[in-house]
XYZ file of N, CA, C and O in Angstrom:
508
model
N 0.827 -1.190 0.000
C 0.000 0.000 0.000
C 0.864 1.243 0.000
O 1.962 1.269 0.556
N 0.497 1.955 -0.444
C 1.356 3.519 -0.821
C 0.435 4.253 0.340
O -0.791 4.278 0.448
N 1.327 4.765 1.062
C 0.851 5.392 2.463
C 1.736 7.216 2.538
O 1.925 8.104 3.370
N 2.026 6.940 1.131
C 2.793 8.773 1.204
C 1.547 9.583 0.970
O 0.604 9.279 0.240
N 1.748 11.050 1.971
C 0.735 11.815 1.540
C 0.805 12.448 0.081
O 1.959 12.664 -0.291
N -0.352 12.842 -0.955
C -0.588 13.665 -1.314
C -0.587 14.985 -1.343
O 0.078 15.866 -1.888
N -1.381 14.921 -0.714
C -1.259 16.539 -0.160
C -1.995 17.109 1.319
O -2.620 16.227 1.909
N -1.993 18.081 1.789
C -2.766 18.332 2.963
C -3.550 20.263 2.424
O -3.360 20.686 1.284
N -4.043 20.780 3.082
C -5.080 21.599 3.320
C -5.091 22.070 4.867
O -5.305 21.121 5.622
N -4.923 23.228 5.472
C -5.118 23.613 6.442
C -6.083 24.954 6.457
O -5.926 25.721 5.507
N -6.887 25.238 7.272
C -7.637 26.773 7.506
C -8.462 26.512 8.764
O -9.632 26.137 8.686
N -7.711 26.755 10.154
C -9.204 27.361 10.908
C -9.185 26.472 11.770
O -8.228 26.446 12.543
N -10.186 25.538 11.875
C -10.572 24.554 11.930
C -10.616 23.100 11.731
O -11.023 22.206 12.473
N -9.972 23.067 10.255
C -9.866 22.050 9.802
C -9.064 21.358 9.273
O -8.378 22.345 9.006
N -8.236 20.190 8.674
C -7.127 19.982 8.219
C -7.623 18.722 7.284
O -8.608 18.048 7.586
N -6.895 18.506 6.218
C -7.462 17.764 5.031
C -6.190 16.838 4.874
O -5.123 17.420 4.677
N -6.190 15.925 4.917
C -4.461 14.977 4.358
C -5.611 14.428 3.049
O -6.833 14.571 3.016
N -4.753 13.811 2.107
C -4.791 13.208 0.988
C -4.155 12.237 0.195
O -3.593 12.689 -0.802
N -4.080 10.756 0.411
C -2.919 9.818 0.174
C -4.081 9.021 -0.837
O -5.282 9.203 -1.036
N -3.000 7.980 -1.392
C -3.688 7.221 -2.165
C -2.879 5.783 -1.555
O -1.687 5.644 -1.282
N -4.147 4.672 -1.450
C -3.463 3.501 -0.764
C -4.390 2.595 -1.588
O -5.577 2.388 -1.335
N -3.472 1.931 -2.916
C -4.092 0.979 -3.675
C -4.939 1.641 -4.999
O -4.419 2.615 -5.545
N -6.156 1.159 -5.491
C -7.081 2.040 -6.344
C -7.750 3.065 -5.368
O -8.840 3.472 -5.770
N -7.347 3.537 -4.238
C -8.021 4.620 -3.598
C -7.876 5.687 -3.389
O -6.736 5.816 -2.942
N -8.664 7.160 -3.471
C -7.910 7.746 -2.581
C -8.295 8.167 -1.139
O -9.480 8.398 -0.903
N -7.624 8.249 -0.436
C -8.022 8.341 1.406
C -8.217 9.802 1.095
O -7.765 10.467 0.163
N -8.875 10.088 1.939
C -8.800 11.425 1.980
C -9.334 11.820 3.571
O -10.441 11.418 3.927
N -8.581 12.535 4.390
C -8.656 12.283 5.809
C -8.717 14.063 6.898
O -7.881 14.788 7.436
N -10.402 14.054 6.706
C -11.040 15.669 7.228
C -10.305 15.474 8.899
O -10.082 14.358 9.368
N -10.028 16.652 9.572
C -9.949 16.246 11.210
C -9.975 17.500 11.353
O -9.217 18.350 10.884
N -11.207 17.643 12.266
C -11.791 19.228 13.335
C -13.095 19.109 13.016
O -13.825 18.142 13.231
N -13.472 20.578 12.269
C -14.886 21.005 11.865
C -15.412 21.260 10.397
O -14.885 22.142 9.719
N -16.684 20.318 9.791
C -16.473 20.618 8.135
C -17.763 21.383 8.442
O -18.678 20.850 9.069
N -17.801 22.180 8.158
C -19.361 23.411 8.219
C -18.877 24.259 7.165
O -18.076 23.846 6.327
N -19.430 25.680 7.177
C -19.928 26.621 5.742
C -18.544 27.165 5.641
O -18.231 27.756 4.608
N -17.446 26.988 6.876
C -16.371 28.067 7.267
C -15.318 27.695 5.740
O -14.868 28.280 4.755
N -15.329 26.324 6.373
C -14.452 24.982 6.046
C -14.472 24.052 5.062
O -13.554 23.250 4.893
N -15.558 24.106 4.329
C -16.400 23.324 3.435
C -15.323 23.364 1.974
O -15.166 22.393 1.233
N -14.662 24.711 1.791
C -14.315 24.422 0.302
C -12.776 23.630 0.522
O -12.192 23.154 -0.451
N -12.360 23.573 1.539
C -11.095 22.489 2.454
C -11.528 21.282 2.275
O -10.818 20.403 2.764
N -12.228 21.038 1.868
C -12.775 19.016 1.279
C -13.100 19.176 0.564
O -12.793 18.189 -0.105
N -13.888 20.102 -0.306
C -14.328 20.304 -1.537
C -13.131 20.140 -2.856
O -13.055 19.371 -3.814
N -12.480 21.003 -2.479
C -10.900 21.371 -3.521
C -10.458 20.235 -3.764
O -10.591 19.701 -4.865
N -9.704 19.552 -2.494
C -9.462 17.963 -2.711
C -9.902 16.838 -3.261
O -9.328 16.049 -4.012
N -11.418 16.836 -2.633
C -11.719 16.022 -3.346
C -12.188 15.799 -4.983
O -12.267 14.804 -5.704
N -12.432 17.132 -5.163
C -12.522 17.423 -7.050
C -11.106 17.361 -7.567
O -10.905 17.047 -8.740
N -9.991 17.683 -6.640
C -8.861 17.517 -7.805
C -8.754 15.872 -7.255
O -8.925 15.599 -8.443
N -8.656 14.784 -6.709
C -8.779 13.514 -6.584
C -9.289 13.221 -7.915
O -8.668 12.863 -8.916
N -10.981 13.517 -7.685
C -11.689 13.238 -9.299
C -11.015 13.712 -10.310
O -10.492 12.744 -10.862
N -10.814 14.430 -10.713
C -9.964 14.683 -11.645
C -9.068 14.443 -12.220
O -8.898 14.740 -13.403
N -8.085 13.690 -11.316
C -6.882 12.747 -11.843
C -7.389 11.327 -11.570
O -6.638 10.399 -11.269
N -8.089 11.275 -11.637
C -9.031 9.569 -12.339
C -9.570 8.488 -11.213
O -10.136 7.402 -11.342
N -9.133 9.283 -9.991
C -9.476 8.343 -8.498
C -10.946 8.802 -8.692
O -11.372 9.941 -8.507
N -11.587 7.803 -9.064
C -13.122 7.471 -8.812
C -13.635 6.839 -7.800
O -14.860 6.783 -7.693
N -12.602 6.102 -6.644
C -13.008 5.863 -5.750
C -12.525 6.268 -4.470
O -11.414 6.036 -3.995
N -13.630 7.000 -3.879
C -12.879 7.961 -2.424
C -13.469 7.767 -1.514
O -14.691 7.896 -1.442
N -12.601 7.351 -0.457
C -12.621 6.502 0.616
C -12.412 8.225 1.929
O -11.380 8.841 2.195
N -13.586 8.425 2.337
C -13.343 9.760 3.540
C -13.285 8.936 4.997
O -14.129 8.307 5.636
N -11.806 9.265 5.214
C -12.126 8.751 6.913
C -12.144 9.671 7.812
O -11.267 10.421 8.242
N -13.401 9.514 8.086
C -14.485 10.403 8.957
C -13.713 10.380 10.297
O -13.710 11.484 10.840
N -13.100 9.473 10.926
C -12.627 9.214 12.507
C -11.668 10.563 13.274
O -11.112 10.541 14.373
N -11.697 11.210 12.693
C -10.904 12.303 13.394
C -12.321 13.650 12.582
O -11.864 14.792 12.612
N -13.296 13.601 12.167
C -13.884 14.148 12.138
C -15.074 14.862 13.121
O -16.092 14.191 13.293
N -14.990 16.186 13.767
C -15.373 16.038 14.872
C -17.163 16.717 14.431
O -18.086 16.536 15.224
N -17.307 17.224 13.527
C -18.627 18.109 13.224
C -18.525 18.174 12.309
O -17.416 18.316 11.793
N -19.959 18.085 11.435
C -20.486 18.204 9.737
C -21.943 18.954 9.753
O -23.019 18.432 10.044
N -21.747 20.055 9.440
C -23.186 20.521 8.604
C -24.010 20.258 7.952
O -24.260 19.060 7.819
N -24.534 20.906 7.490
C -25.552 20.542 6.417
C -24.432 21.100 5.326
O -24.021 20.037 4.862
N -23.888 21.887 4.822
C -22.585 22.354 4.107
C -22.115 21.485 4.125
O -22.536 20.824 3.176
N -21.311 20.892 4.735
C -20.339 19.730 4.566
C -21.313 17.949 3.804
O -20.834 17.179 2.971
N -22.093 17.886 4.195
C -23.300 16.812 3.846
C -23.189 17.188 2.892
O -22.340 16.503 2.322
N -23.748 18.349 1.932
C -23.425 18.509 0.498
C -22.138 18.448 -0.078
O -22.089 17.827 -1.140
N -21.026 18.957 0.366
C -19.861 18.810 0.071
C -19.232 16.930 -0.992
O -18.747 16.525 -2.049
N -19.930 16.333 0.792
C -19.975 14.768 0.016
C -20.971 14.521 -0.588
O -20.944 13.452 -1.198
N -21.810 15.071 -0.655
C -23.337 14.192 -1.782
C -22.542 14.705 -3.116
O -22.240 13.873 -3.971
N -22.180 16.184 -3.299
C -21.423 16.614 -4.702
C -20.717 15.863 -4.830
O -20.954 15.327 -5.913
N -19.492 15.203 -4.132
C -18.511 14.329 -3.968
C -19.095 12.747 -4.962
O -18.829 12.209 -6.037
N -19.692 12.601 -4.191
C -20.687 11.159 -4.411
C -21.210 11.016 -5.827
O -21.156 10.007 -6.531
N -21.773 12.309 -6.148
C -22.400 11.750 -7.496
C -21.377 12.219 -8.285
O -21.585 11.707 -9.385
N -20.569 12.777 -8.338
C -18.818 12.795 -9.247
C -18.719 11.692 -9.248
O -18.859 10.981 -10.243
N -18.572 11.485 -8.626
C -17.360 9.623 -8.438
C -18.172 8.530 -9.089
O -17.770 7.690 -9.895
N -19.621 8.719 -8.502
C -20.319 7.914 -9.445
C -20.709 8.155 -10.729
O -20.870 7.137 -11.401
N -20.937 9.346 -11.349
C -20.554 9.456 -12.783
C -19.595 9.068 -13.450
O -19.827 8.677 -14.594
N -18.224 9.058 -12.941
C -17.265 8.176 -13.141
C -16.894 6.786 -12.600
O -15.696 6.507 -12.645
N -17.436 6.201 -12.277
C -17.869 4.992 -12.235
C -17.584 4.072 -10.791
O -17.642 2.872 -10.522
N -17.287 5.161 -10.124
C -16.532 4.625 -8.805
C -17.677 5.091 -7.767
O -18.843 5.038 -8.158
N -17.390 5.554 -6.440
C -18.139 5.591 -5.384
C -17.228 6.452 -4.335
O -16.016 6.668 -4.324
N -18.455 6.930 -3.311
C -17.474 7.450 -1.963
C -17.876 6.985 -0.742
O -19.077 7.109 -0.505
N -16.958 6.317 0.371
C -17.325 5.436 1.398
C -16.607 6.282 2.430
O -15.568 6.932 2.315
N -17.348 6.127 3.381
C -17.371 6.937 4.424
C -16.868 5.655 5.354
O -17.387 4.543 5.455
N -15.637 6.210 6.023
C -15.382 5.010 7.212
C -14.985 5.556 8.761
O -14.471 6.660 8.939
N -15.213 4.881 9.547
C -15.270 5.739 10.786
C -15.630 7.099 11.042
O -14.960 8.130 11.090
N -16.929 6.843 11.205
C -17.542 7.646 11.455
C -18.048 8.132 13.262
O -18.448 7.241 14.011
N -17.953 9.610 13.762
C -17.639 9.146 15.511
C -19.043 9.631 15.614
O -19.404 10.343 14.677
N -19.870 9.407 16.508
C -21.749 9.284 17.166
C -21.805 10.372 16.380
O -22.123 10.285 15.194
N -21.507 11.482 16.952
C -21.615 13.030 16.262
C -22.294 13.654 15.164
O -23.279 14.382 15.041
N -21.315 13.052 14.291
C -21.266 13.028 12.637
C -22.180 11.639 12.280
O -22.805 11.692 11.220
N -22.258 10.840 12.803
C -23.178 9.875 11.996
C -24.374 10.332 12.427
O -25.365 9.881 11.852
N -24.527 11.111 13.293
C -25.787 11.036 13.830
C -26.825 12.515 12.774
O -28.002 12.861 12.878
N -25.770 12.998 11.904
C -26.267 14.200 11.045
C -26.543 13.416 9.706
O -27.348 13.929 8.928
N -25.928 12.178 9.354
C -26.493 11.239 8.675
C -27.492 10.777 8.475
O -28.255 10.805 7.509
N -27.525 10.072 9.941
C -28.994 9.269 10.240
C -29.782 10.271 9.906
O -30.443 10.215 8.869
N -29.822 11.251 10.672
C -31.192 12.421 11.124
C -31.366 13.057 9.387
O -32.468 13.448 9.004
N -30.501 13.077 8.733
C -30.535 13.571 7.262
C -31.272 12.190 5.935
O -31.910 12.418 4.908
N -30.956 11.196 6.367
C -31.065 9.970 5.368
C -29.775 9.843 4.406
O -29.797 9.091 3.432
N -28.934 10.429 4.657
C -27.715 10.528 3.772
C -26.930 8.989 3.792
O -26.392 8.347 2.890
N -27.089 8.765 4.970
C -26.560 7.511 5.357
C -27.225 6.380 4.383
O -26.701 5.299 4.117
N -28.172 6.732 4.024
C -28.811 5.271 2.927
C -27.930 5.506 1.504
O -27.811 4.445 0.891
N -27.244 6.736 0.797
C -27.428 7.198 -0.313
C -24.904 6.684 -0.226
O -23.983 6.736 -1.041
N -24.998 6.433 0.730
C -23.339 6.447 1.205
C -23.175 4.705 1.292
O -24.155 3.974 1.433
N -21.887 4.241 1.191
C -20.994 2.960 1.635
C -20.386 3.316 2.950
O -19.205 3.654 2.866
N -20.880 3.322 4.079
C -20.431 3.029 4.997
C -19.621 1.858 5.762
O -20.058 0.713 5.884
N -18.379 2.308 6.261
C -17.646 1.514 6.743
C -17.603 1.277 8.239
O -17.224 2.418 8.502
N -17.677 0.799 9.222
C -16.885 0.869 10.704
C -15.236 1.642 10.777
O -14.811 2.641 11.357
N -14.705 0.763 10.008
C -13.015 1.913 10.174
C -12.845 1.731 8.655
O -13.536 1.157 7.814
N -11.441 2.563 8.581
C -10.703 2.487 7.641
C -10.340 1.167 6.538
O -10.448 0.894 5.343
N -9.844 0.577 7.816
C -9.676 -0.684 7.514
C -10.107 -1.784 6.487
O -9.526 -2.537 5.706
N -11.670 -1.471 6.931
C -12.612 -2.228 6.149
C -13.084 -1.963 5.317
O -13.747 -2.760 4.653
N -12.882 -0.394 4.944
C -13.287 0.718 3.519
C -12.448 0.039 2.531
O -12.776 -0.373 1.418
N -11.172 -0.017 3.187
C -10.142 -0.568 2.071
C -9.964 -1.507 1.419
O -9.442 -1.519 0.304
N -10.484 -2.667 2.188
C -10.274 -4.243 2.372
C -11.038 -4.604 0.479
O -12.024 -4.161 -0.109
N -10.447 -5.143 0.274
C -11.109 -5.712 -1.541
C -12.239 -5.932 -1.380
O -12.576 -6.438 -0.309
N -13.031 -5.692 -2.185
C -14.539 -5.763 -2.491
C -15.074 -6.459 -3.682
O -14.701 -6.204 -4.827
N -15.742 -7.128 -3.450
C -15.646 -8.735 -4.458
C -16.847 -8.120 -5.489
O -17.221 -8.925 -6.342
N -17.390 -6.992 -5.505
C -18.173 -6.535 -6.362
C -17.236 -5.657 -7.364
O -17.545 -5.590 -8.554
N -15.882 -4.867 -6.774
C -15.241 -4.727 -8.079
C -15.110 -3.424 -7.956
O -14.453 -2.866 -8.834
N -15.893 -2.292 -6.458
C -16.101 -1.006 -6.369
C -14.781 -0.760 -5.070
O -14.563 0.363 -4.616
């Protein structure tokens, strides 16, 4: 697995790393994603899409708060990736933040993971 960063993103609140490990790319929010912070995952993850990673793996676990701003951030995210034929999986996710999921229905429309780990792990469907 290729575990060098990409790149990172800092402002405020929030901090963005960006690695690619396998056909993926990680992409790893930690603080606050709201209206402040929002174009700090946004940027990344469109230039990801853009250089052909269709499949993006967000690990949520150091994520401490998500908006309704940030919820769009990944639904935009989501249907990119799936226009290009890939997907975006959300892994470790802490009560907090899943719980703006649940209360949203976003959580049905996402690949949810428990950790990282298991976002990564081969997927016998091919995504």
């Amino acid at each position: 697995m290729d575990r060098g960063t990409v790149g990172s993103a800092h402002r405020g609140r929030l901090l963005v790393e960006v690695r690619q490990e396998g056909s993926s790319a990680v992409v790893t929010p930690a603080g606050e994603l709201d209206h402040h912070t929002a174009d700090l995952l946004r940027d990344p993850l469109d230039e990801c899409l853009n250089k052909g990673h269709s499949r993006l793996v967000i690990d949520c676990s150091r994520l401490e708060f998500c908006d309704s701003t940030g919820l769009n951030v990944l639904l935009g995210a989501r249907l990119k990736a799936e226009a290009a034929g890939g997907g975006v999986h959300l892994a470790g996710m802490q009560p907090v933040v899943a719980r703006v999921f649940e209360i949203t229905g976003a959580e049905a429309v996402f690949t949810v993971h428990a950790s990282l780990d298991e976002a990564l792990a081969p997927d016998p469907s091919g995504d």
